[in-house]
Short mmCIF file of C-alpha atoms in Angstrom, two decimals:
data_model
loop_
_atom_site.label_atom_id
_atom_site.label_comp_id
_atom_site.label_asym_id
_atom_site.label_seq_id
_atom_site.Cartn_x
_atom_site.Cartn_y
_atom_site.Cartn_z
CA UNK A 1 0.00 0.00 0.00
CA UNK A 2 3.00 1.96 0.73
CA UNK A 3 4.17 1.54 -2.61
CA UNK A 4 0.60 2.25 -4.57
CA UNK A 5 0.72 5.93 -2.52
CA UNK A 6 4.42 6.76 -3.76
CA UNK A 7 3.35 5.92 -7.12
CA UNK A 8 0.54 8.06 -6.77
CA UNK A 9 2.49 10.87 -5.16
CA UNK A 10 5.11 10.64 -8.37
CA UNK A 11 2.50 10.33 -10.84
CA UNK A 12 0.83 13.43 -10.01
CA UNK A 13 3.88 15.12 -9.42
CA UNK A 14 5.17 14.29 -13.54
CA UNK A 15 1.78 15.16 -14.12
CA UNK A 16 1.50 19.10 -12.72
CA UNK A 17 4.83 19.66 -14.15
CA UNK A 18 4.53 22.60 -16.38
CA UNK A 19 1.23 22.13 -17.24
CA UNK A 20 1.12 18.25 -18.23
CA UNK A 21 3.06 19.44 -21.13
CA UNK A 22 6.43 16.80 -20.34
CA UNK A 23 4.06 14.25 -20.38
CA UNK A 24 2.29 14.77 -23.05
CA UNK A 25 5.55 15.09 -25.09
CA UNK A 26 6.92 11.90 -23.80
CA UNK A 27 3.27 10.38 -24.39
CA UNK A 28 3.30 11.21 -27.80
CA UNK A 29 7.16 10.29 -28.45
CA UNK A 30 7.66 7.59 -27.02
CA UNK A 31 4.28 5.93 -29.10
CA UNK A 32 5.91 7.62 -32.65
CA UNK A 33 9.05 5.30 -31.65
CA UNK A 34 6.64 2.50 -30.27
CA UNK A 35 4.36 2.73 -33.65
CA UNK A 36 7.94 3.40 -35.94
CA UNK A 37 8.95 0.06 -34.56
CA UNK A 38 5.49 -1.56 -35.18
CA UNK A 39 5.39 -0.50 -38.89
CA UNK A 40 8.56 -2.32 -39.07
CA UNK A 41 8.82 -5.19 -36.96
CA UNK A 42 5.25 -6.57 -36.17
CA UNK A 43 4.41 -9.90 -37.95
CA UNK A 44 0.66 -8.71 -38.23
CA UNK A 45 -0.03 -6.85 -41.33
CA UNK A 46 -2.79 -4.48 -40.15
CA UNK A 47 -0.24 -3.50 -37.39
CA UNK A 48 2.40 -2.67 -39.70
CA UNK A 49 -0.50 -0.70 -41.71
CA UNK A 50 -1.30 1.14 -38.49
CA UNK A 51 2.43 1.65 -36.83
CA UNK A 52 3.07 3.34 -40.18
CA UNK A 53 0.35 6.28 -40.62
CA UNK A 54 0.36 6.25 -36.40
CA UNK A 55 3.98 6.95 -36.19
CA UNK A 56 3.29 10.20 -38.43
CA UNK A 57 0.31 11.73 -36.44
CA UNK A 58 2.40 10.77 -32.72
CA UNK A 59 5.46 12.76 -34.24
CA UNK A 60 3.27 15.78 -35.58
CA UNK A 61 1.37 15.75 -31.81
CA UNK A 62 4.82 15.62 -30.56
CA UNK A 63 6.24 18.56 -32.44
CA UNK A 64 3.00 20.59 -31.37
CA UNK A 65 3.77 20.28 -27.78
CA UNK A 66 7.32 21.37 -28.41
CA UNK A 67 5.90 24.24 -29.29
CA UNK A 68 3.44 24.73 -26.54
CA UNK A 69 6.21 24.13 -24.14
CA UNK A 70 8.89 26.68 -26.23
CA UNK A 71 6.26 29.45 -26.36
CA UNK A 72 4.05 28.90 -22.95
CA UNK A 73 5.78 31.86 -21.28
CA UNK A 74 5.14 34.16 -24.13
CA UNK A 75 1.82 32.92 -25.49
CA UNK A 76 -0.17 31.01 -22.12
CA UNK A 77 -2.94 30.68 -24.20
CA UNK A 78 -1.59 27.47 -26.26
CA UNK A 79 -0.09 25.75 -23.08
CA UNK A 80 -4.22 25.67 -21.47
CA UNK A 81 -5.82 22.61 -21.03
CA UNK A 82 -8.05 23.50 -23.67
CA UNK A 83 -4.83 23.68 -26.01
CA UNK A 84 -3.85 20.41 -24.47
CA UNK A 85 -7.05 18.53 -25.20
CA UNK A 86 -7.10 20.09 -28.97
CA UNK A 87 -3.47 18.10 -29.79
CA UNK A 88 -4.89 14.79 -27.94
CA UNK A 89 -8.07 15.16 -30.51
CA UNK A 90 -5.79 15.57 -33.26
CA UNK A 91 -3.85 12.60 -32.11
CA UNK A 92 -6.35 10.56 -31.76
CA UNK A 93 -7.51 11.18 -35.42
CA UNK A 94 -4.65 10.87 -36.75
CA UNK A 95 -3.19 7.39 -34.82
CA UNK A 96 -6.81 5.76 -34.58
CA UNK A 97 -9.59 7.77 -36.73
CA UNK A 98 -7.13 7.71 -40.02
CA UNK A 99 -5.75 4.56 -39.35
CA UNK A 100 -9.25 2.46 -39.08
CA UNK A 101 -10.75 4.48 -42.02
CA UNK A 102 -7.91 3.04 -44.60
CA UNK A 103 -7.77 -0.28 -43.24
CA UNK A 104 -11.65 -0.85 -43.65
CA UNK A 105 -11.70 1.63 -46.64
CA UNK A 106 -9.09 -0.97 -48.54
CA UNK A 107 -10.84 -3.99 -46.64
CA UNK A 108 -14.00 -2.96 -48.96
CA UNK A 109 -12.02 -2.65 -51.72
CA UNK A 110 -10.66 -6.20 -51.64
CA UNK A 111 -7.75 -6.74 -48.81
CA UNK A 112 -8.12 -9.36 -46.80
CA UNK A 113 -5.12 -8.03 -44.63
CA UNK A 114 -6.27 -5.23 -43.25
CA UNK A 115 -8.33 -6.31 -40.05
CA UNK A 116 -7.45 -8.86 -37.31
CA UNK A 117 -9.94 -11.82 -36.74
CA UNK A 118 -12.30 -10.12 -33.98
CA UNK A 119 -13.97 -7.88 -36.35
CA UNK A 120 -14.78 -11.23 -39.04
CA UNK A 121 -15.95 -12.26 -35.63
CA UNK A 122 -18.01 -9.57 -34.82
CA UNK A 123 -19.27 -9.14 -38.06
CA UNK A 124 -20.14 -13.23 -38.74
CA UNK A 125 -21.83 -12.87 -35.25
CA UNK A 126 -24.11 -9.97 -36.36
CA UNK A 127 -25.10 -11.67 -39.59
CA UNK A 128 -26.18 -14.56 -37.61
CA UNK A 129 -28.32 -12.48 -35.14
CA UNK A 130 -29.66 -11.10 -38.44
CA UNK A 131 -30.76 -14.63 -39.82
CA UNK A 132 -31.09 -17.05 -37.04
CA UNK A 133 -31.68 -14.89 -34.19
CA UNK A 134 -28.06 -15.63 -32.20
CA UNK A 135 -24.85 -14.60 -32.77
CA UNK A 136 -23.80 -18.02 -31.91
CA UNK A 137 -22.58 -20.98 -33.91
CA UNK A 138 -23.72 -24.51 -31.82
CA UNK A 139 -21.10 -26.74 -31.57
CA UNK A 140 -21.78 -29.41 -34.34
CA UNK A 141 -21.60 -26.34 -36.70
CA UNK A 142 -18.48 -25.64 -35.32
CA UNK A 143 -17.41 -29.04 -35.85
CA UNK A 144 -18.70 -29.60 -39.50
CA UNK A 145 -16.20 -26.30 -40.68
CA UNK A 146 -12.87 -26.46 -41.98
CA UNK A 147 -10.44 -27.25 -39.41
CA UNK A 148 -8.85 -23.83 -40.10
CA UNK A 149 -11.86 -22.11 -40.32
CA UNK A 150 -13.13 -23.71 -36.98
CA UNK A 151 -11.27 -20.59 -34.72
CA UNK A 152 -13.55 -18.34 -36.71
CA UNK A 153 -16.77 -20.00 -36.13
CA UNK A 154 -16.34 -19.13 -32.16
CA UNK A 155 -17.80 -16.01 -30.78
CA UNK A 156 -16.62 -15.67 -27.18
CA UNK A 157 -17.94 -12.61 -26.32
CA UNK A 158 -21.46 -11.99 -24.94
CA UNK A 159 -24.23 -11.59 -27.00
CA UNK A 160 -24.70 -7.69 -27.46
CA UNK A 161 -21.39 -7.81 -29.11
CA UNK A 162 -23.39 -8.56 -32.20
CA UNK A 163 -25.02 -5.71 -32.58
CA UNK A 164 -21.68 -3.95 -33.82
CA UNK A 165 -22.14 -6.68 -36.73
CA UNK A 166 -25.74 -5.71 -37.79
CA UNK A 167 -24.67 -2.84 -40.09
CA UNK A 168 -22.24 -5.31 -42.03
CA UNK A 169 -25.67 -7.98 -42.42
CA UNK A 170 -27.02 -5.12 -44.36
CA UNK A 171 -23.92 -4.18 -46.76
CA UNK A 172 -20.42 -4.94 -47.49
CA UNK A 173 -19.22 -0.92 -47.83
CA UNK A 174 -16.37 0.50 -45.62
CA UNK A 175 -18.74 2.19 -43.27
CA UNK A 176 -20.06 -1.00 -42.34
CA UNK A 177 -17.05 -2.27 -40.83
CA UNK A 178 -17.46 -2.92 -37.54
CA UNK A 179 -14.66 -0.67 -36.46
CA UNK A 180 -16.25 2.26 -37.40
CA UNK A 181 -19.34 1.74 -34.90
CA UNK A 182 -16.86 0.31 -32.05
CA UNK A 183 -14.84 4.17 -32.68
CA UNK A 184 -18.68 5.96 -32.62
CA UNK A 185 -19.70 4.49 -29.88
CA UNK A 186 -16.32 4.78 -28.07
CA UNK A 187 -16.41 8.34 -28.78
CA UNK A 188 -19.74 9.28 -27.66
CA UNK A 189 -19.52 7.36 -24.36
CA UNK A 190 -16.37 8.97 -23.75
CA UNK A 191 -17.74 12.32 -24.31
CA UNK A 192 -20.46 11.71 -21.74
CA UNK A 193 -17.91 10.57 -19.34
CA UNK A 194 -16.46 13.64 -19.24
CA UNK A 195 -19.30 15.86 -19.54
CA UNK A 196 -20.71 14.22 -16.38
CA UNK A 197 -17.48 14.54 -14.19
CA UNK A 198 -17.48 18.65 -15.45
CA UNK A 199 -21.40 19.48 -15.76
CA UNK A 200 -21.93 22.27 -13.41
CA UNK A 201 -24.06 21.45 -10.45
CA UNK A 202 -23.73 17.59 -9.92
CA UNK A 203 -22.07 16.12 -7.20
CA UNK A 204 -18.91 14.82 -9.80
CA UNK A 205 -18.69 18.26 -11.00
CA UNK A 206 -15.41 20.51 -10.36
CA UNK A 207 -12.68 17.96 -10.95
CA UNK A 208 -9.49 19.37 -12.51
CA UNK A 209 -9.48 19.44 -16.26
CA UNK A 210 -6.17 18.17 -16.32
CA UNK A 211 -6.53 15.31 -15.06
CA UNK A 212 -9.87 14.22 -16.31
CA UNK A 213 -7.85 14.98 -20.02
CA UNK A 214 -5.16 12.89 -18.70
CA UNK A 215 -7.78 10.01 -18.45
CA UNK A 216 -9.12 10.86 -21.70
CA UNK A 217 -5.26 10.31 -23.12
CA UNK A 218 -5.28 6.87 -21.72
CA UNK A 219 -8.49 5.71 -23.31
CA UNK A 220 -7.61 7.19 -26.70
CA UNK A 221 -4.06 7.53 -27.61
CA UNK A 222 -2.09 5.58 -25.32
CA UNK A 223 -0.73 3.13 -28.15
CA UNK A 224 -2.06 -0.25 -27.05
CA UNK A 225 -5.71 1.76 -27.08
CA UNK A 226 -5.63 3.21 -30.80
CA UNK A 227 -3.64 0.52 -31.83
CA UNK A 228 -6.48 -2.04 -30.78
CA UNK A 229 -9.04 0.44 -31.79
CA UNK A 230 -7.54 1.09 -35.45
CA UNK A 231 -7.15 -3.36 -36.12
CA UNK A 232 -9.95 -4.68 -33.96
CA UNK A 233 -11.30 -2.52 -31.82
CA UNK A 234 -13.78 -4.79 -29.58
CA UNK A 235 -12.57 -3.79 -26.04
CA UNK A 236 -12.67 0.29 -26.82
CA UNK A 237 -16.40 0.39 -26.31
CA UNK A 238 -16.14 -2.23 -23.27
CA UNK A 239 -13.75 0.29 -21.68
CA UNK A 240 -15.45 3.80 -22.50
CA UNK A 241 -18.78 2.04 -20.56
CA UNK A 242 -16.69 0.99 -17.60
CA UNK A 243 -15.11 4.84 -17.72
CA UNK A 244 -18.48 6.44 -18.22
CA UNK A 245 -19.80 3.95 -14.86
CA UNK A 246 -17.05 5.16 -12.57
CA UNK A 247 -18.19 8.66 -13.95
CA UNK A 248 -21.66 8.25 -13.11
CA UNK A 249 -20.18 6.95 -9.33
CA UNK A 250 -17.64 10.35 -8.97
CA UNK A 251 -21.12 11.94 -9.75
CA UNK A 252 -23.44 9.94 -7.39
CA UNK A 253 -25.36 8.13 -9.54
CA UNK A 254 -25.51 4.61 -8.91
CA UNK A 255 -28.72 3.56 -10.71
CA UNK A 256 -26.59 5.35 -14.08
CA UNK A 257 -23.43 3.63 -13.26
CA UNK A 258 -25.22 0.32 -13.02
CA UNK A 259 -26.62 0.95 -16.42
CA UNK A 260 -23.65 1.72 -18.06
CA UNK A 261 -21.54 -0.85 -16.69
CA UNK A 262 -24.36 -3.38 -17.27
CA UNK A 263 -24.38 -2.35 -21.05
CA UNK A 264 -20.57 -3.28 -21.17
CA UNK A 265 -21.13 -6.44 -19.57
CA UNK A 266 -23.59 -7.17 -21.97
CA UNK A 267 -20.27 -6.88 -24.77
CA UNK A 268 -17.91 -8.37 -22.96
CA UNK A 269 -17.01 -11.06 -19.52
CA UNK A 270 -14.33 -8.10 -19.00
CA UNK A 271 -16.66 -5.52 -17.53
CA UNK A 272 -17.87 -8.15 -15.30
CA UNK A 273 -15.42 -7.67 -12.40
CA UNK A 274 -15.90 -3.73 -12.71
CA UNK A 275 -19.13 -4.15 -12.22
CA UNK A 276 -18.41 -6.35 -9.67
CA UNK A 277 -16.43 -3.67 -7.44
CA UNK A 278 -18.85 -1.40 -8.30
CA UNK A 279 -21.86 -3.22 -6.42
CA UNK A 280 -19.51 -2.86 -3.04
CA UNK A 281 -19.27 0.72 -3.93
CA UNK A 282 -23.09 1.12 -4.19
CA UNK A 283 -23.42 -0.96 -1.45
CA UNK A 284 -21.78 2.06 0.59
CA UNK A 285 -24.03 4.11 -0.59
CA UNK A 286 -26.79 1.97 0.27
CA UNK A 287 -27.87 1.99 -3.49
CA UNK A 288 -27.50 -1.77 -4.16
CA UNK A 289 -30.80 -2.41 -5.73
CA UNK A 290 -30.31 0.21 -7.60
CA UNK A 291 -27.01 -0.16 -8.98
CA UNK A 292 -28.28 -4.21 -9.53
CA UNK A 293 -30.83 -3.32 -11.57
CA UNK A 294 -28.48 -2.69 -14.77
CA UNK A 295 -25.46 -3.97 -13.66
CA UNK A 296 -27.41 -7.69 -13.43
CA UNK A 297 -30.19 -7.03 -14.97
CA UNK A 298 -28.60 -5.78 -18.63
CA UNK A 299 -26.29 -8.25 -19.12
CA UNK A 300 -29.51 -11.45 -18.18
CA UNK A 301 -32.17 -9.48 -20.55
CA UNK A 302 -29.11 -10.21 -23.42
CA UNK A 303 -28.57 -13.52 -23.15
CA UNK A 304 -32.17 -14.35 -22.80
CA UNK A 305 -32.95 -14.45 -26.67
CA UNK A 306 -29.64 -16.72 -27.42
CA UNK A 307 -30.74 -19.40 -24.71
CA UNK A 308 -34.11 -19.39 -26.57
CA UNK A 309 -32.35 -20.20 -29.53
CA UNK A 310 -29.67 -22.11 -29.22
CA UNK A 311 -28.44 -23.02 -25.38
CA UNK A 312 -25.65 -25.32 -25.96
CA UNK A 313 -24.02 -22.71 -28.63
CA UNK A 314 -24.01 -20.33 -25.82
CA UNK A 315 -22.33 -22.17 -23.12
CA UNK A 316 -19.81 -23.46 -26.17
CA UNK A 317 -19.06 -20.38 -27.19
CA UNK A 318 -19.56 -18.14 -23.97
CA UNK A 319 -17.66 -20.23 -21.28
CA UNK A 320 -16.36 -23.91 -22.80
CA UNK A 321 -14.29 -21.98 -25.35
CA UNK A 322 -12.85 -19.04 -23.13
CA UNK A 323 -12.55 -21.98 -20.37
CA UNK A 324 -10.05 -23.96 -22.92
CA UNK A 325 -12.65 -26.82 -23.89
CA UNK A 326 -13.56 -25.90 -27.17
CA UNK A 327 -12.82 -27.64 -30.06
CA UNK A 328 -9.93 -25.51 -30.62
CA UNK A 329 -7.61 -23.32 -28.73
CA UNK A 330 -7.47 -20.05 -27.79
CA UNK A 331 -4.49 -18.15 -29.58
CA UNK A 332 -3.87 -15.62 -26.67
CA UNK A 333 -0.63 -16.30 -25.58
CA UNK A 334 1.13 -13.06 -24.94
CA UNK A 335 4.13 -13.60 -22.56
CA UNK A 336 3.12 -12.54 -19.50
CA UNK A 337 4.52 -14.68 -15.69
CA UNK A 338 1.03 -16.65 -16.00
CA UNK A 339 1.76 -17.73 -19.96
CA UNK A 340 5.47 -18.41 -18.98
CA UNK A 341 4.45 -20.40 -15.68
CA UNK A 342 2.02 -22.46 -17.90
CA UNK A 343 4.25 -23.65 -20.42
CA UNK A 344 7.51 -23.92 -18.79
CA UNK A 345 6.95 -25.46 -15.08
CA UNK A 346 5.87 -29.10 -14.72
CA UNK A 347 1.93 -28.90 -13.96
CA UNK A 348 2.70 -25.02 -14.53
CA UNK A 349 -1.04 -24.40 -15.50
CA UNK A 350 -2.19 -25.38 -12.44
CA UNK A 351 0.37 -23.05 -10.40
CA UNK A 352 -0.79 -20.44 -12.78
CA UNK A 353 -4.61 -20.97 -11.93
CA UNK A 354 -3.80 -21.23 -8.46
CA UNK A 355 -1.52 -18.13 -8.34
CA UNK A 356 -4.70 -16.23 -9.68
CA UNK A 357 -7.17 -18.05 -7.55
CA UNK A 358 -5.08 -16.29 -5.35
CA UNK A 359 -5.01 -13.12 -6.45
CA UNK A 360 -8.85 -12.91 -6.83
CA UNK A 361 -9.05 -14.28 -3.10
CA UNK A 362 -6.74 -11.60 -1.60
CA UNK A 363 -8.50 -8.73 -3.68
CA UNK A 364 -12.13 -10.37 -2.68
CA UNK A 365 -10.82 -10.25 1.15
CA UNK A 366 -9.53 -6.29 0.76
CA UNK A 367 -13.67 -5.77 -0.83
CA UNK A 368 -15.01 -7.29 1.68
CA UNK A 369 -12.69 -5.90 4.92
CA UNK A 370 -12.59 -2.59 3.30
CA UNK A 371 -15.02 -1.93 0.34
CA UNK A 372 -14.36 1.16 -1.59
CA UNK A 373 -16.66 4.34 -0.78
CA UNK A 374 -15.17 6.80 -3.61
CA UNK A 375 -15.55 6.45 -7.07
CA UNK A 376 -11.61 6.69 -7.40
CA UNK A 377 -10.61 3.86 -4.93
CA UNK A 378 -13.40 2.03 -6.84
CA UNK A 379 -11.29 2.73 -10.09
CA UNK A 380 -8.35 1.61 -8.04
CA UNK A 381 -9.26 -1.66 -7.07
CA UNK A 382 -10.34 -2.40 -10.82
CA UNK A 383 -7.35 -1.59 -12.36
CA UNK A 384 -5.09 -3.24 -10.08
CA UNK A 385 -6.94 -6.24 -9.74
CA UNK A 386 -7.76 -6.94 -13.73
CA UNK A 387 -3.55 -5.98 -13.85
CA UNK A 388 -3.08 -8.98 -11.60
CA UNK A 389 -5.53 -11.39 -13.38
CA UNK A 390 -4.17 -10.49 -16.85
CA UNK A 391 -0.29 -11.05 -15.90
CA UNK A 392 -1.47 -14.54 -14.48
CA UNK A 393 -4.00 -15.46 -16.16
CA UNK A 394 -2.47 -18.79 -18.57
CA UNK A 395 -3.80 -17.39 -21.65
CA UNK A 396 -4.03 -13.79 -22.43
CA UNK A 397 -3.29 -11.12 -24.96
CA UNK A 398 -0.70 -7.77 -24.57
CA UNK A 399 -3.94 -5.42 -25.56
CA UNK A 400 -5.96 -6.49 -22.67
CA UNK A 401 -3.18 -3.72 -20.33
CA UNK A 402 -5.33 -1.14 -21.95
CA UNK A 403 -8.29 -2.08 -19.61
CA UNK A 404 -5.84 -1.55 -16.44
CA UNK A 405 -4.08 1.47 -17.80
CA UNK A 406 -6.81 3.47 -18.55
CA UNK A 407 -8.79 2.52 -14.83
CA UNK A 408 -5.74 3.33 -13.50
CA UNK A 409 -5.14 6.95 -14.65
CA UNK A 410 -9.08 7.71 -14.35
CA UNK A 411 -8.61 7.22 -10.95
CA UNK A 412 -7.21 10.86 -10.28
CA UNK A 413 -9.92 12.40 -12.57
CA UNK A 414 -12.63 11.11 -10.25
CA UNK A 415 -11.14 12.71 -6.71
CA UNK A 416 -13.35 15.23 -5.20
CA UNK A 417 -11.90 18.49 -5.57
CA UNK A 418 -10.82 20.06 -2.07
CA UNK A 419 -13.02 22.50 -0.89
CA UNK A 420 -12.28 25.73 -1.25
CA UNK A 421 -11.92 28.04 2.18
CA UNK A 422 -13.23 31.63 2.24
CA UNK A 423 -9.25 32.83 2.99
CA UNK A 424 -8.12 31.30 0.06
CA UNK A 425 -11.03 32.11 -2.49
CA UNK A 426 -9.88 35.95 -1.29
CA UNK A 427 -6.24 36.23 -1.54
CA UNK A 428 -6.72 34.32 -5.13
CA UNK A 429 -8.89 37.13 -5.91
CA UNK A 430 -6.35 39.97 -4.51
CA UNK A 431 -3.76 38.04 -6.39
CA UNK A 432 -5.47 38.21 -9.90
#
């Protein structure tokens, strides 16, 4: 704990260091060199396609806050936050926006390389709810295909992931890429986000602008974020509800958070443990039934229709798949201590599963000792915990650290401000 409140200390230190403006620099050029050495190196073509267009648009946002740090003594008025949040718009066009729009603007034209296998995914899935009423292939069907073709026939995400698919059941154009409705959505929950943490007159309102932009960064351009956003994209919207819940918590809103949070667990098992933390949260607030409502309710009221359908092609492609007892294996094998555990010690998956079993029990023992009763420890306890289950879990992928990065540094963006005493509201004044 000692060490979480040095890191904090030193974080916001870097951070109110002229302005935010070293950070942002070293934000922005440290991702041109990240996505330089993507174009070049990465053995997945629509990374290459986005490390080389991304590496342009981090440099340019680079250069810009040169200049905002160069000329903030003599013209204040680019160095604002304002200032600040126009660069991290045009960075996020430029490494995410531009990026997606090519690669599913030359998917529609005929490349077949320019889009990893979650949006085929999404897409098939949303076809399917189109036709047969579930996204979900049973597990004869699964069988019957191609055995290279059989990796493709799983959806494991929940079933409102679909719905990103319906456009493409209606048209094979660019704009019908799922991408582009994972980036609108993204977008639009993340502008709500921040509207409720800075709309006058709510109980979330007041928090600094710099650090709720500083949030906004994380969700946008850190690379792993428009990187994942620009190929695949799936998690982005997942995230920006799980944001815009711990929003709707900074601004006391628990029957909103559990709606919002609830409509990402209806995407994806991710939001689950959010949601999860959450419910001890409202529970502080005596707003559990509330909060329930959406949280559970959301996520039930979509998988209703698909175990009308088709039962047993949920549970294979919802939990015997992700679980490892599909008929083929999951490919997420990024090298993280529970991947390297799993495959190199003797019975090394079942230290891994036990290491997390752990994990989840010490994290389930802090909730219960010592639930959280601000939005920001609530933000706190998901990002460190989903950091812990992703660097054990066996199988897992390097994007996933975008849901733990971006919790992470919301955290400060949801801290009361300090109230401000009569004294110093007057010698501000004099001062000005």
């Amino acid at each position: 704990m000692i060490a979480v409140h040095r890191a904090a200390r030193a974080w916001r230190a870097a951070d109110s260091a002229a302005g935010g403006l070293p950070l942002d620099l070293g934000l922005y050029a440290v991702s041109a060199a990240f996505a330089a050495v993507t174009a070049v190196t990465s053995t997945l073509p629509p990374h290459r396609a986005w490390g080389s267009v991304a590496a342009v648009g981090y440099l340019l946002a680079a250069l810009a806050v040169a200049g905002q740090l160069l000329g903030r003594h003599r013209w204040p008025a680019t160095a604002t936050v304002r200032a600040r949040a126009a660069v991290t718009g045009f960075a996020w066009a430029t490494t995410a926006l531009l990026p997606l729009l090519l690669q599913a603007v030359q998917r529609a034209s005929g490349r077949t390389d320019r889009a990893q296998e979650e949006v085929v995914v999404v897409e098939d899935a949303g076809i399917r709810l189109a036709d047969q009423g579930t996204p979900y292939l049973s597990h004869d069907a699964i069988a019957a295909l191609p055995a290279d073709e059989r990796l493709l026939g799983y959806t494991p995400y929940q079933p409102g992931m679909a719905l990103f698919g319906l456009p493409r059941a209606a048209a094979g154009a660019w704009w019908t890429d799922s991408r582009v409705w994972f980036a609108l959505v993204t977008a639009l929950v993340l502008a709500l986000a921040v509207t409720t943490l800075r709309q006058p007159g709510r109980p979330g309102a007041g928090r600094p602008a710099g650090a709720v932009l500083r949030g906004v960064q994380a969700a946008t351009v850190l690379p792993v974020c428009a990187l994942t956003l620009a190929t695949g994209g799936d998690d982005l919207p997942v995230l920006a509800l799980c944001l815009l819940a711990l929003a709707f918590a900074a601004a006391d809103r628990p029957g909103a958070a559990g709606v919002a949070v609830g409509l990402a667990g209806a995407l994806k098992l991710f939001a689950w443990p959010v949601a999860l933390v959450l419910l001890f949260w409202a529970v502080t607030r005596r707003a559990a039934g509330r909060f329930t409502l959406g949280a559970l309710g959301l996520p039930l009221a979509a998988l209703v229709p698909a175990l009308l359908v088709d039962r047993d092609a949920l549970v294979e492609n919802v939990l015997r798949f992700p679980l490892g007892h599909g008929l083929v294996a999951s490919p997420a094998q990024s090298p993280f201590p529970g991947h390297l555990i799993a495959t190199a010690l003797p019975a090394g998956r079942g230290v891994a599963a036990a290491l997390l079993v752990a994990a989840g029990a010490a994290i389930a023992v802090r909730l219960l000792r010592r639930p959280p009763d601000t939005a920001a420890a609530t933000a706190l306890v998901c990002g460190y915990g989903l950091l812990a289950a992703i660097l054990l879990m066996p199988s897992t992928r390097f994007g996933y650290l975008l849901y733990p990065l971006a919790l992470l540094v919301w955290a400060p963006a949801l801290r009361r401000p300090e109230p401000v005493s009569a004294e110093s509201r007057t010698a501000a004044l004099s001062r000005a």
